[in-house]
XYZ file of C-alpha atoms in Angstrom:
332
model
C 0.000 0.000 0.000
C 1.417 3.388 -0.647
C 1.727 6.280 1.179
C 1.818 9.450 -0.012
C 5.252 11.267 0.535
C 6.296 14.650 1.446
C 6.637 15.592 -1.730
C 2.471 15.427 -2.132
C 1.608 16.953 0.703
C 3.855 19.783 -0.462
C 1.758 20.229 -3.604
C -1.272 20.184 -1.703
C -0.334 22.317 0.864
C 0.968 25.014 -2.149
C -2.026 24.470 -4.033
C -4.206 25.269 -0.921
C -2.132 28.812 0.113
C -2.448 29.779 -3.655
C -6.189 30.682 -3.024
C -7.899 32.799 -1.508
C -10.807 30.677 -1.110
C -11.400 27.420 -2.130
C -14.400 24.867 -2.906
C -14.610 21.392 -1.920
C -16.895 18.882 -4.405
C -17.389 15.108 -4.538
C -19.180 12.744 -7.427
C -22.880 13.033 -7.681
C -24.800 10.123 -5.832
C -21.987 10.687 -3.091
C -21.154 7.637 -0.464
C -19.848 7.284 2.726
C -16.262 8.026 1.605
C -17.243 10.901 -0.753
C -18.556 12.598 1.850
C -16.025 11.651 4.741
C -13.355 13.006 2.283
C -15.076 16.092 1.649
C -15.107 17.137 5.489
C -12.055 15.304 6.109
C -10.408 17.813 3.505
C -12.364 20.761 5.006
C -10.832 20.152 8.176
C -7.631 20.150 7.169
C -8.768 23.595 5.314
C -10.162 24.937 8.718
C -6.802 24.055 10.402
C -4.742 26.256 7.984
C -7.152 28.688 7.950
C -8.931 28.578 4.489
C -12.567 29.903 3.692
C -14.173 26.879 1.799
C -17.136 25.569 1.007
C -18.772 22.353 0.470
C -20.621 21.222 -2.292
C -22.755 18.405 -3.729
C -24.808 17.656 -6.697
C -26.553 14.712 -4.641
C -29.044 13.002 -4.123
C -27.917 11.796 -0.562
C -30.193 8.502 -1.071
C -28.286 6.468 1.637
C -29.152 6.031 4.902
C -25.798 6.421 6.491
C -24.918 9.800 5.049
C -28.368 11.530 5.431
C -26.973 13.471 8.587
C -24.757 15.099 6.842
C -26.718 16.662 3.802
C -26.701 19.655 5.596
C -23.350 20.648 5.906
C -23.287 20.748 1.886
C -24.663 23.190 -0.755
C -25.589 22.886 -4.122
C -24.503 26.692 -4.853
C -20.856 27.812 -5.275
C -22.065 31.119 -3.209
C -17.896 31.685 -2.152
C -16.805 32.712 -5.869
C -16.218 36.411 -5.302
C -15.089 38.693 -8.151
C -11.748 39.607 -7.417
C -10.579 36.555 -5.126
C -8.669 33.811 -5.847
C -10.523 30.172 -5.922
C -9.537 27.027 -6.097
C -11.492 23.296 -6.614
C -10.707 20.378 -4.713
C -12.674 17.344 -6.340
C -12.440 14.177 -4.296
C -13.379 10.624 -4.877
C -13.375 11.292 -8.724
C -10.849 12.106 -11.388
C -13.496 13.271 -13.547
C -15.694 17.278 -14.093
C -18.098 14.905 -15.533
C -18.714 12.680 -12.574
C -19.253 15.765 -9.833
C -22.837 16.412 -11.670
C -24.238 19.815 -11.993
C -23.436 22.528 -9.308
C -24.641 26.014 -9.068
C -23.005 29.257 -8.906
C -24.653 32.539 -7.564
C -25.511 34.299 -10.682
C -25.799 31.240 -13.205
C -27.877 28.186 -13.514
C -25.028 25.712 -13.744
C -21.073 26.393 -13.072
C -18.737 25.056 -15.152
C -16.211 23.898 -12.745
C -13.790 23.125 -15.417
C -12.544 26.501 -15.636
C -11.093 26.795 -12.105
C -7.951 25.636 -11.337
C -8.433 22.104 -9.840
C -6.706 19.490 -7.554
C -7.725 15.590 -7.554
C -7.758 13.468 -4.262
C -9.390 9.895 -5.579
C -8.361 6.344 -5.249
C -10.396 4.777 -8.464
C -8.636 2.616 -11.248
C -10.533 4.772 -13.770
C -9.590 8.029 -12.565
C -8.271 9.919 -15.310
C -7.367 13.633 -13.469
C -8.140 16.766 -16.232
C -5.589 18.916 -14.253
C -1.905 18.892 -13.127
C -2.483 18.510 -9.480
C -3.585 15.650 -8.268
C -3.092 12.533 -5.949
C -4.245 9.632 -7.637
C -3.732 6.091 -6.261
C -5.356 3.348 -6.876
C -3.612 1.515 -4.601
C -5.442 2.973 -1.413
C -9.038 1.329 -0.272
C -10.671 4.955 0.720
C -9.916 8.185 -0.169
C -10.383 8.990 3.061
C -7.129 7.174 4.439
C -5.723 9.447 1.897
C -6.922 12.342 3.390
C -6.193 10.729 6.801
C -2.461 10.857 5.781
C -2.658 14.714 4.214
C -3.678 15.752 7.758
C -1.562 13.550 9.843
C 1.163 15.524 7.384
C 0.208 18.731 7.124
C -1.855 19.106 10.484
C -0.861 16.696 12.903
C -2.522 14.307 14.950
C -6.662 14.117 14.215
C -9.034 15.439 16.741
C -11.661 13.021 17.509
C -14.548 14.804 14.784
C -12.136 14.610 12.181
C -11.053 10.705 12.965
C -14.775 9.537 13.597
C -15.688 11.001 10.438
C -12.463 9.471 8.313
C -12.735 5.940 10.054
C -16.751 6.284 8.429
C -15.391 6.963 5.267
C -12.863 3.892 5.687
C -15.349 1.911 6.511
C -17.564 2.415 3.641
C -15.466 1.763 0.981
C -14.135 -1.459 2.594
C -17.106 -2.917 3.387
C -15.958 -2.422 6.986
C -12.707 -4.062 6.447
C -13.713 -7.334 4.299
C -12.673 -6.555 1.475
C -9.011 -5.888 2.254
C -6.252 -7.926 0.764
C -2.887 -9.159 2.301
C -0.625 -6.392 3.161
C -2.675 -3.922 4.501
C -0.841 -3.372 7.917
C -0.980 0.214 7.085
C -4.579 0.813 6.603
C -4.955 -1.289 10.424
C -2.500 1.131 11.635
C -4.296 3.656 10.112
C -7.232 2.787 11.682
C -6.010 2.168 14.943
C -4.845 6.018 14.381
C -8.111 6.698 14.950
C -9.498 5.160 17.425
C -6.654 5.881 19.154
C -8.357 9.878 18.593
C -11.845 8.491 20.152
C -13.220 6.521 17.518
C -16.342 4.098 18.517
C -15.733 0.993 15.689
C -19.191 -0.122 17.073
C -20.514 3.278 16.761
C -19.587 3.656 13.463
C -20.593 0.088 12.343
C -24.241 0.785 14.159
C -24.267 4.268 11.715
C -23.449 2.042 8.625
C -25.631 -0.697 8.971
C -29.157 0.716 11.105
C -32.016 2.814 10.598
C -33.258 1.068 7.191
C -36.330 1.329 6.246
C -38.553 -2.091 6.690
C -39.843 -1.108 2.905
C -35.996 -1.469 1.861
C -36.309 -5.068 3.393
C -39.030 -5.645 0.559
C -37.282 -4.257 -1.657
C -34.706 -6.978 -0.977
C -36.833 -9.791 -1.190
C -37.954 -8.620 -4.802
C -34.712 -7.785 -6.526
C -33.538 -11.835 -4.641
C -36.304 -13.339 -6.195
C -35.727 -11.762 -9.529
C -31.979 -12.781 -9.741
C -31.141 -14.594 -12.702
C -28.173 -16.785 -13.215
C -25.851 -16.687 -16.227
C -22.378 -18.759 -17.912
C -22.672 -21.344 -15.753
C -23.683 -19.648 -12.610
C -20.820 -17.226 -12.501
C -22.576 -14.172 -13.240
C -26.469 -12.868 -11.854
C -27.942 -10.013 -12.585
C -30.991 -8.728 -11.117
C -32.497 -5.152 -11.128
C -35.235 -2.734 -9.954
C -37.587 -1.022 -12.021
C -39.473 2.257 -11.657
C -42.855 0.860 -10.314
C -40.331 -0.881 -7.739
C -38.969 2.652 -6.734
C -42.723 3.618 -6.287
C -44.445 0.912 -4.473
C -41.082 1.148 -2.058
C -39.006 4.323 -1.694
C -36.313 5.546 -3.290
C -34.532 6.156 0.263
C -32.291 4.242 2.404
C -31.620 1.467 -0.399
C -29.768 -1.471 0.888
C -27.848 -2.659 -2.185
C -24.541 -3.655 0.000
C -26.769 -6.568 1.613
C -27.727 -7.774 -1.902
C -24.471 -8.331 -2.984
C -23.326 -9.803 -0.053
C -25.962 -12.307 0.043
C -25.491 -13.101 -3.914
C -21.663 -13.254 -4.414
C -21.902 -15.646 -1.253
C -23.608 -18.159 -3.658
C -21.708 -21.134 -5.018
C -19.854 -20.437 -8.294
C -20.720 -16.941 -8.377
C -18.362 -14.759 -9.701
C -20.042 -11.511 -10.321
C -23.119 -9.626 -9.789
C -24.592 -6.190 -11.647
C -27.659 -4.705 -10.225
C -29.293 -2.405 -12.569
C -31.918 -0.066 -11.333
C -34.333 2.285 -13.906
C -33.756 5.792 -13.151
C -35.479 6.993 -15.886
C -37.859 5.908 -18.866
C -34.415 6.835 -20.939
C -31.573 5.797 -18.364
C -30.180 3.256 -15.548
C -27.807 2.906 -13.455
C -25.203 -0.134 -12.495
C -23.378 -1.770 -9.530
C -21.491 -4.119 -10.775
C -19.641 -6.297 -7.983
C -16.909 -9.682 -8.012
C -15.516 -11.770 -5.621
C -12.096 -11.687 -6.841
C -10.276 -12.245 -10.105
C -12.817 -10.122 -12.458
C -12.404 -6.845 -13.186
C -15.776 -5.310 -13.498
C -14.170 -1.578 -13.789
C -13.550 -2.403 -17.432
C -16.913 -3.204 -17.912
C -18.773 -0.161 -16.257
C -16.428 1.834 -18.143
C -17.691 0.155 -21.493
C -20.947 2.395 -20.098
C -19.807 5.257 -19.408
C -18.361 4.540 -15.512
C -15.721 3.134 -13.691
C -14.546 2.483 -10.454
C -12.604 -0.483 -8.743
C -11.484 -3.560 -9.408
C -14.156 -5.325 -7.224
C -16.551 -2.352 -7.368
C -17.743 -0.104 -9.722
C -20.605 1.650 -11.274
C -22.060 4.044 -14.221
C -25.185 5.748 -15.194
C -26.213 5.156 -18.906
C -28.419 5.351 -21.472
C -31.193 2.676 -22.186
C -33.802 0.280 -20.500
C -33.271 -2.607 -18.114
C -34.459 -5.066 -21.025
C -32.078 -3.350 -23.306
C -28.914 -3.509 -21.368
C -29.102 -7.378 -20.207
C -28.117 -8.619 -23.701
C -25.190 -5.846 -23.826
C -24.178 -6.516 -20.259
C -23.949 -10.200 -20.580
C -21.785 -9.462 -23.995
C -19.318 -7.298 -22.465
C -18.771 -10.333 -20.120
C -18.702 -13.229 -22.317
C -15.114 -13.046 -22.448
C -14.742 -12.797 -19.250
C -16.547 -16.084 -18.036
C -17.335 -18.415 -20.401
């Protein structure tokens, strides 16, 4: 696992004094480590003494990040003619990815124009600026983050550490989904709760207060599953009458992956949900030697290894066939 060197948190640190200001954006449909990030980096932007807002194109459907909608705007009210201000985009590599954001005076901001520095940890990322720290290598951006402040800072107080260890948590499915040599990310952690971190806390935040209509929910994208190549690959979905007759809060995809890529023989599984009557989006999950990044960036997306997603064009009964195409090769 890498850490980042001196040499990093120099450019951030430089990138950060250039401004007079500075604004602080994660990927639409943000998750737990999206939005730990964000704060995690506004903290260290407190500490050195930085105006900065938060921003977020939304919607904050999951349960576990609900509490903190409010500490995030959708309007980029800082940009002052005259000053100086910068864009930190974390958890993505992409302008395309953050959604649309608003300025003061103008229906939609294009946040291309201001100078930009990228914090993300994706396989996919591909940064649109010459600043960045990109590496795929790390579980979270958070424990990225973590290791900016621990640099640049110092030792975490305990709001910034319970809200990093969250975003750790998150993206590593509270630590199952780690690989051999990840000493660091355990030290890390124990980092953290050395600052006052609750692990059951912060487990109870992830996993409770679900609806009982998500439960449902559950039962009818199980039952739908299909099986395909041998077993190695099921895909099952939710349609827009779903979303309806259950809620389109508090969604509990994590559990249906679990439960599926537990199955014998299972390899993979892509959940595809119908935004729109024109568009859907995909999780696409694996267990271990598949790389389903390359496939949700056949649609548009991208992501990890082990985990990714994308939003695209078309109709659950038109995406099956192309889905189970781009994975022939793959599993047959």
């Amino acid at each position: 696992m890498k850490i980042i060197n001196d040499q990093q948190a120099q450019s951030f640190k430089e990138f950060v004094q250039a401004y007079d200001s500075l604004i602080i954006v994660g990927h639409k449909e943000p998750d737990g480590d999206c939005i730990a990030s964000s704060l995690g980096v506004a903290a260290i932007l407190k500490k050195m003494g930085k105006p900065y807002q938060l921003i977020s194109a939304g919607p904050f459907k999951r349960t576990e990040i609900k509490p903190y909608e409010k500490l995030f705007g959708k309007q980029a009210t800082i940009l002052q003619t005259g000053k100086k201000t910068g864009l930190i985009i974390v958890d993505c590599g992409e302008f395309k990815r953050i959604g649309e954001v608003f300025s003061q005076d103008t229906l939609a901001t294009d946040m291309s124009s201001l100078p930009t520095f990228f914090i993300d940890h994706h396989k996919t990322s591909s940064p649109e600026s010459e600043h960045y720290i990109i590496e795929p290598t790390s579980p979270a951006t958070s424990y990225l983050v973590q290791q900016l402040y621990e640099k640049l800072i110092g030792p975490l107080d305990k709001e910034t550490a319970q809200i990093l260890f969250f975003g750790l948590a998150t993206d590593t499915g509270y630590f199952r989904f780690l690989e051999e040599n990840s000493s660091d990310i355990f030290q890390a952690a124990s980092r953290l709760v050395d600052a006052g971190v609750s692990p059951r806390t912060t487990y109870d935040s992830m996993t409770s207060g679900k609806p009982f209509s998500t439960r449902k929910l559950l039962g009818v994208t199980l039952a739908r599953a299909t099986q395909y190549y041998k077993g190695k690959l099921i895909i099952t979905y939710e349609t827009m009458e779903d979303t309806r007759n259950y809620g389109g809060e508090g969604r509990d995809s994590d559990s249906l992956y679990q439960l599926l890529l537990s199955c014998i023989d299972v390899e993979v599984v892509v959940f595809i949900r119908q935004e729109t009557e024109q568009s859907c989006t995909m999780g696409l999950r694996s267990r271990d030697q598949i790389d389903v990044s390359t496939v949700a960036a056949a649609f548009g997306g991208g992501g990890h290894k082990n985990a990714s997603g994308c939003s695209t064009l078309g109709t659950i009964e038109e995406l099956i066939p192309k889905i189970l195409s781009e994975f022939e090769s793959k599993l047959k």
